[in-house]
Tab-separated table of C-alpha atoms and ligand atoms in Angstrom:
chain	number	residue	atom	x	y	z
A	1	MET	CA	30.705	-4.743	-19.836
A	2	ALA	CA	29.082	-5.451	-16.525
A	3	GLU	CA	28.292	-2.346	-14.567
A	4	ASN	CA	28.890	-3.933	-11.214
A	5	THR	CA	29.752	-7.548	-10.578
A	6	GLY	CA	30.121	-9.286	-7.270
A	7	GLY	CA	31.431	-7.846	-4.068
A	8	ILE	CA	29.576	-7.122	-0.896
A	9	PRO	CA	26.202	-5.450	-1.400
A	10	ARG	CA	26.005	-2.007	0.126
A	11	HIS	CA	22.307	-2.396	0.949
A	12	VAL	CA	20.552	-5.691	1.722
A	13	ALA	CA	16.775	-5.845	2.165
A	14	ILE	CA	15.028	-8.902	3.619
A	15	ILE	CA	11.387	-9.996	3.589
A	16	MET	CA	11.361	-11.985	6.821
A	17	ASP	CA	8.623	-14.515	6.067
A	18	GLY	CA	7.725	-17.914	7.505
A	19	ASN	CA	7.405	-17.355	11.239
A	20	GLY	CA	3.879	-18.772	11.393
A	21	ARG	CA	4.786	-21.926	9.489
A	22	TRP	CA	7.890	-22.387	11.626
A	23	ALA	CA	5.634	-22.458	14.707
A	24	LYS	CA	3.026	-24.684	13.055
A	25	ARG	CA	5.633	-27.303	12.251
A	26	ARG	CA	6.438	-27.452	15.950
A	27	LEU	CA	2.773	-27.483	16.967
A	28	LEU	CA	3.307	-24.120	18.650
A	29	PRO	CA	1.104	-21.019	18.488
A	30	ARG	CA	2.000	-18.506	15.741
A	31	GLY	CA	3.235	-16.069	18.383
A	32	ALA	CA	6.055	-18.464	19.235
A	33	GLY	CA	7.149	-18.212	15.621
A	34	HIS	CA	7.171	-14.438	15.806
A	35	ARG	CA	9.249	-14.583	18.989
A	36	ALA	CA	11.741	-16.933	17.320
A	37	GLY	CA	11.797	-14.634	14.284
A	38	MET	CA	12.499	-11.589	16.429
A	39	ASN	CA	15.384	-13.367	18.173
A	40	ARG	CA	16.860	-14.367	14.826
A	41	MET	CA	16.458	-10.866	13.450
A	42	ILE	CA	18.719	-9.396	16.092
A	43	GLY	CA	21.552	-11.883	15.625
A	44	LEU	CA	21.237	-11.739	11.856
A	45	ALA	CA	21.401	-7.949	11.719
A	46	GLU	CA	24.689	-8.009	13.632
A	47	HIS	CA	26.098	-10.607	11.266
A	48	ILE	CA	25.018	-8.586	8.243
A	49	PHE	CA	26.874	-5.485	9.440
A	50	ASP	CA	29.900	-7.634	10.366
A	51	CYS	CA	29.948	-8.720	6.700
A	52	GLY	CA	30.504	-5.096	5.682
A	53	VAL	CA	26.979	-4.269	4.543
A	54	ALA	CA	26.229	-0.600	5.246
A	55	TYR	CA	22.412	-0.578	5.044
A	56	CYS	CA	20.057	-3.358	6.027
A	57	THR	CA	16.294	-3.022	5.604
A	58	LEU	CA	14.102	-5.636	7.265
A	59	PHE	CA	10.402	-6.058	6.461
A	60	ALA	CA	8.824	-6.745	9.838
A	61	LEU	CA	5.168	-5.788	9.313
A	62	SER	CA	3.338	-4.778	6.148
A	63	THR	CA	0.364	-2.433	5.872
A	64	GLU	CA	-1.672	-5.486	4.899
A	65	ASN	CA	-0.457	-7.487	7.922
A	66	LEU	CA	-2.321	-4.958	10.072
A	67	SER	CA	-5.543	-6.685	8.977
A	68	ARG	CA	-4.494	-9.903	10.724
A	69	PRO	CA	-6.513	-10.998	13.780
A	70	GLN	CA	-6.194	-8.674	16.765
A	71	GLU	CA	-4.670	-11.413	18.895
A	72	GLU	CA	-1.760	-11.924	16.513
A	73	LEU	CA	-1.185	-8.168	16.205
A	74	GLU	CA	-1.216	-7.727	19.976
A	75	GLY	CA	1.390	-10.485	20.241
A	76	LEU	CA	3.579	-8.750	17.658
A	77	PHE	CA	3.237	-5.377	19.359
A	78	SER	CA	4.151	-6.817	22.740
A	79	LEU	CA	7.261	-8.318	21.162
A	80	PHE	CA	8.182	-4.889	19.797
A	81	ARG	CA	7.588	-3.431	23.252
A	82	SER	CA	10.009	-5.796	24.911
A	83	TYR	CA	12.636	-5.905	22.152
A	84	PHE	CA	12.883	-2.252	21.203
A	85	PRO	CA	14.389	-0.760	24.374
A	86	ALA	CA	16.962	-3.515	24.936
A	87	ASN	CA	18.093	-3.527	21.347
A	88	THR	CA	18.303	0.217	21.040
A	89	GLN	CA	21.195	0.086	23.515
A	90	ARG	CA	22.770	-2.823	21.696
A	91	LEU	CA	22.634	-1.022	18.354
A	92	LYS	CA	23.996	2.130	19.904
A	93	SER	CA	26.993	0.299	21.382
A	94	LYS	CA	27.734	-1.172	17.958
A	95	GLY	CA	27.502	2.152	16.130
A	96	ILE	CA	24.398	1.195	14.155
A	97	ALA	CA	21.749	3.830	13.503
A	98	LEU	CA	18.125	2.668	13.629
A	99	ARG	CA	15.535	3.957	11.190
A	100	VAL	CA	11.908	2.937	10.925
A	101	ILE	CA	9.850	3.346	7.758
A	102	GLY	CA	6.099	2.839	7.441
A	103	ASP	CA	2.959	4.666	8.465
A	104	ARG	CA	3.222	5.406	12.174
A	105	ALA	CA	-0.426	6.481	12.277
A	106	LEU	CA	-1.257	2.766	11.945
A	107	LEU	CA	0.733	1.786	15.056
A	108	PRO	CA	-0.115	2.061	18.771
A	109	GLU	CA	1.091	5.326	20.290
A	110	ASP	CA	3.475	3.744	22.786
A	111	ILE	CA	5.214	1.850	19.970
A	112	VAL	CA	5.572	5.095	18.011
A	113	ALA	CA	7.232	6.605	21.088
A	114	LEU	CA	9.631	3.646	21.384
A	115	ILE	CA	10.524	3.997	17.708
A	116	ALA	CA	11.221	7.711	18.091
A	117	GLU	CA	13.391	7.050	21.135
A	118	GLY	CA	15.297	4.267	19.319
A	119	GLU	CA	15.984	6.538	16.360
A	120	ARG	CA	17.034	9.410	18.581
A	121	ALA	CA	19.356	7.321	20.750
A	122	THR	CA	21.164	5.725	17.799
A	123	ALA	CA	21.213	8.703	15.440
A	124	GLU	CA	24.982	9.164	15.732
A	125	GLY	CA	25.728	5.584	14.611
A	126	LYS	CA	28.225	5.662	11.748
A	127	ARG	CA	28.948	1.965	11.169
A	128	GLY	CA	25.695	1.158	9.447
A	129	THR	CA	21.969	1.808	9.270
A	130	LEU	CA	19.326	-0.710	10.241
A	131	VAL	CA	16.003	0.168	8.643
A	132	LEU	CA	12.937	-1.581	10.040
A	133	ALA	CA	9.835	-1.517	7.857
A	134	ILE	CA	6.863	-1.581	10.236
A	135	GLY	CA	3.363	-0.790	8.971
A	136	TYR	CA	5.083	-0.351	5.613
A	137	GLY	CA	3.665	-0.722	2.114
A	138	GLY	CA	5.515	0.000	-1.119
A	139	ARG	CA	2.434	1.327	-2.881
A	140	GLN	CA	1.607	3.552	0.065
A	141	ASP	CA	5.196	4.845	0.035
A	142	ILE	CA	4.942	5.754	-3.659
A	143	LEU	CA	1.509	7.306	-3.218
A	144	ALA	CA	2.714	9.493	-0.340
A	145	ALA	CA	5.585	10.707	-2.533
A	146	VAL	CA	3.181	11.445	-5.408
A	147	ASN	CA	0.984	13.466	-3.078
A	148	GLU	CA	4.032	15.339	-1.801
A	149	ALA	CA	4.983	16.141	-5.414
A	150	VAL	CA	1.444	17.369	-6.106
A	151	ARG	CA	1.632	19.619	-3.030
A	152	ARG	CA	4.820	21.167	-4.397
A	153	GLY	CA	2.826	22.097	-7.457
A	154	LYS	CA	5.432	21.450	-10.175
A	155	GLU	CA	6.911	18.514	-12.029
A	156	VAL	CA	9.674	16.723	-10.160
A	157	SER	CA	12.777	14.949	-11.421
A	158	MET	CA	13.499	11.293	-10.733
A	159	ALA	CA	16.043	12.252	-8.081
A	160	GLU	CA	13.599	14.635	-6.406
A	161	PHE	CA	10.887	11.974	-6.420
A	162	GLU	CA	13.198	9.387	-4.891
A	163	GLY	CA	14.040	11.887	-2.207
A	164	MET	CA	10.351	12.034	-1.278
A	165	LEU	CA	10.113	8.287	-0.661
A	166	SER	CA	10.547	7.096	2.914
A	167	THR	CA	13.942	5.724	1.886
A	168	GLY	CA	14.877	9.094	0.380
A	169	ASP	CA	18.405	9.284	1.736
A	170	LEU	CA	19.279	5.587	1.329
A	171	PRO	CA	20.794	3.862	-1.695
A	172	ALA	CA	18.528	1.350	-3.479
A	173	PRO	CA	18.840	-2.237	-2.193
A	174	ASP	CA	21.471	-4.210	-4.099
A	175	LEU	CA	20.241	-7.553	-2.823
A	176	LEU	CA	16.640	-8.392	-1.902
A	177	ILE	CA	16.165	-11.655	-0.019
A	178	ARG	CA	12.867	-13.360	0.770
A	179	THR	CA	12.770	-16.283	3.189
A	180	GLY	CA	9.849	-18.690	3.627
A	181	LYS	CA	9.348	-20.133	0.157
A	182	GLU	CA	6.940	-17.619	-1.420
A	183	LEU	CA	8.068	-16.087	-4.699
A	184	ARG	CA	6.656	-12.586	-4.476
A	185	ILE	CA	7.407	-9.070	-3.275
A	186	SER	CA	4.224	-8.603	-1.180
A	187	ASN	CA	4.222	-4.795	-1.417
A	188	PHE	CA	7.764	-4.306	-0.091
A	189	LEU	CA	10.140	-1.773	-1.699
A	190	LEU	CA	8.393	-1.597	-5.080
A	191	TRP	CA	10.118	1.447	-6.512
A	192	GLN	CA	13.452	0.898	-4.803
A	193	ALA	CA	13.817	-2.739	-5.910
A	194	ALA	CA	13.720	-1.895	-9.634
A	195	TYR	CA	17.264	-3.241	-10.120
A	196	SER	CA	17.800	-5.252	-6.947
A	197	GLU	CA	19.187	-8.751	-7.309
A	198	LEU	CA	16.527	-11.155	-6.006
A	199	TYR	CA	17.253	-14.176	-3.826
A	200	PHE	CA	14.521	-16.530	-2.671
A	201	THR	CA	14.966	-19.341	-0.189
A	202	ASP	CA	12.605	-21.965	1.237
A	203	VAL	CA	14.207	-21.563	4.662
A	204	LEU	CA	11.686	-20.175	7.159
A	205	PHE	CA	12.870	-16.950	8.745
A	206	PRO	CA	13.590	-18.263	12.278
A	207	ASP	CA	15.892	-20.865	10.633
A	208	PHE	CA	17.631	-18.327	8.375
A	209	SER	CA	21.067	-18.678	9.935
A	210	ASP	CA	24.204	-16.640	9.377
A	211	VAL	CA	25.398	-19.464	7.107
A	212	GLU	CA	22.203	-19.200	5.051
A	213	PHE	CA	22.792	-15.465	4.727
A	214	ASP	CA	26.362	-16.141	3.589
A	215	ARG	CA	24.890	-18.368	0.846
A	216	ALA	CA	22.810	-15.437	-0.368
A	217	LEU	CA	25.923	-13.243	-0.350
A	218	ALA	CA	27.847	-15.840	-2.355
A	219	ALA	CA	25.014	-16.013	-4.899
A	220	TYR	CA	25.006	-12.223	-5.135
A	221	ALA	CA	28.745	-12.159	-5.723
A	222	LYS	CA	28.218	-14.222	-8.891
A	223	ARG	CA	25.514	-12.000	-10.334
A	224	GLU	CA	26.278	-9.719	-13.231
A	225	ARG	CA	24.397	-6.476	-12.850
A	226	ARG	CA	23.743	-4.776	-16.151
A	227	PHE	CA	21.071	-2.176	-15.396
A	228	GLY	CA	19.796	-2.607	-18.927
A	229	LYS	CA	23.159	-1.937	-20.569
A	230	LEU	CA	25.436	-4.289	-22.487
B	301	IPE	C1	6.313	-13.158	8.607
B	301	IPE	O1	5.829	-14.367	9.017
B	301	IPE	C2	6.200	-12.108	9.682
B	301	IPE	C3	5.055	-11.214	9.484
B	301	IPE	C4	4.414	-11.062	8.377
B	301	IPE	C5	4.622	-10.437	10.636
B	301	IPE	P1	4.326	-14.827	8.742
B	301	IPE	O2	3.545	-14.493	9.960
B	301	IPE	O3	3.796	-14.312	7.483
B	301	IPE	O4	4.554	-16.386	8.652
B	301	IPE	P2	3.829	-17.416	7.679
B	301	IPE	O5	3.976	-16.896	6.289
B	301	IPE	O6	2.406	-17.473	8.130
B	301	IPE	O7	4.567	-18.690	7.889
B	302	IPE	C1	5.372	-10.309	3.770
B	302	IPE	O1	4.924	-11.519	4.278
B	302	IPE	C2	5.419	-9.263	4.838
B	302	IPE	C3	6.453	-9.446	5.850
B	302	IPE	C4	7.308	-10.422	5.904
B	302	IPE	C5	6.511	-8.426	6.856
B	302	IPE	P1	3.385	-11.948	4.210
B	302	IPE	O2	3.289	-13.263	4.884
B	302	IPE	O3	2.527	-10.868	4.721
B	302	IPE	O4	3.159	-12.081	2.642
B	302	IPE	P2	2.026	-12.829	1.829
B	302	IPE	O5	0.723	-12.572	2.512
B	302	IPE	O6	2.368	-14.289	1.852
B	302	IPE	O7	2.132	-12.267	0.449
B	303	MG	MG1	3.815	-14.996	5.569
């Protein structure tokens, strides 16, 4: 018997890839692709919660992305600076709580302050949780949890270990989507995605429309999740 078939996933995670190629195709600088991606992210997140998804985790910047050229990083950070405050209010009015995972020590101080303010202002949101992964790496997440377990000085259970991950209080993603053609996880939610249903699309993130998302949902609805059982 299938453990869980179809329905609306409770938690959707998305690797938002392809912004640079989207810009290149239009002979635009990569930053224009990131701007288009950021605009799409906001509309898409609203659609995802309208579909009845409770948790949405978006991979915006990996630990490894922080080794990109300074100019590209500065462009990304200035986008965060302009988008964070405006969208904090928008999320708040829609009852969505914002959470950010990743290593804040890797981010500029003013961005860390904007993140903290966004989380504080939306903390009461009950309709859903939007998790942004910024300066995030799955291996780093696991390693931090291991080190926390070592500090506690005794063996930990699976549930205790999961609680030490940055996603500790969230359910595992049911559906993991990657846009932009590549068929890999690129150090996203390595532990948490153990039984996620995977969906890959060639569509570049700025073109990943609500209709494209609905296609992923329809594909998910047909999956039979067995979790290793019969
Ligand atoms: C994804 O788009 C966004 C980030 C990683 C910041 P890319 O910037 O990786 O776009 P491509 O893969 O070069 O097209
Ligand atoms: C994954 O995309 C990270 C994000 C989308 C934030 P990358 O563009 O960094 O992945 P690789 O380098 O193609 O594996
Ligand atoms: Mg990429």
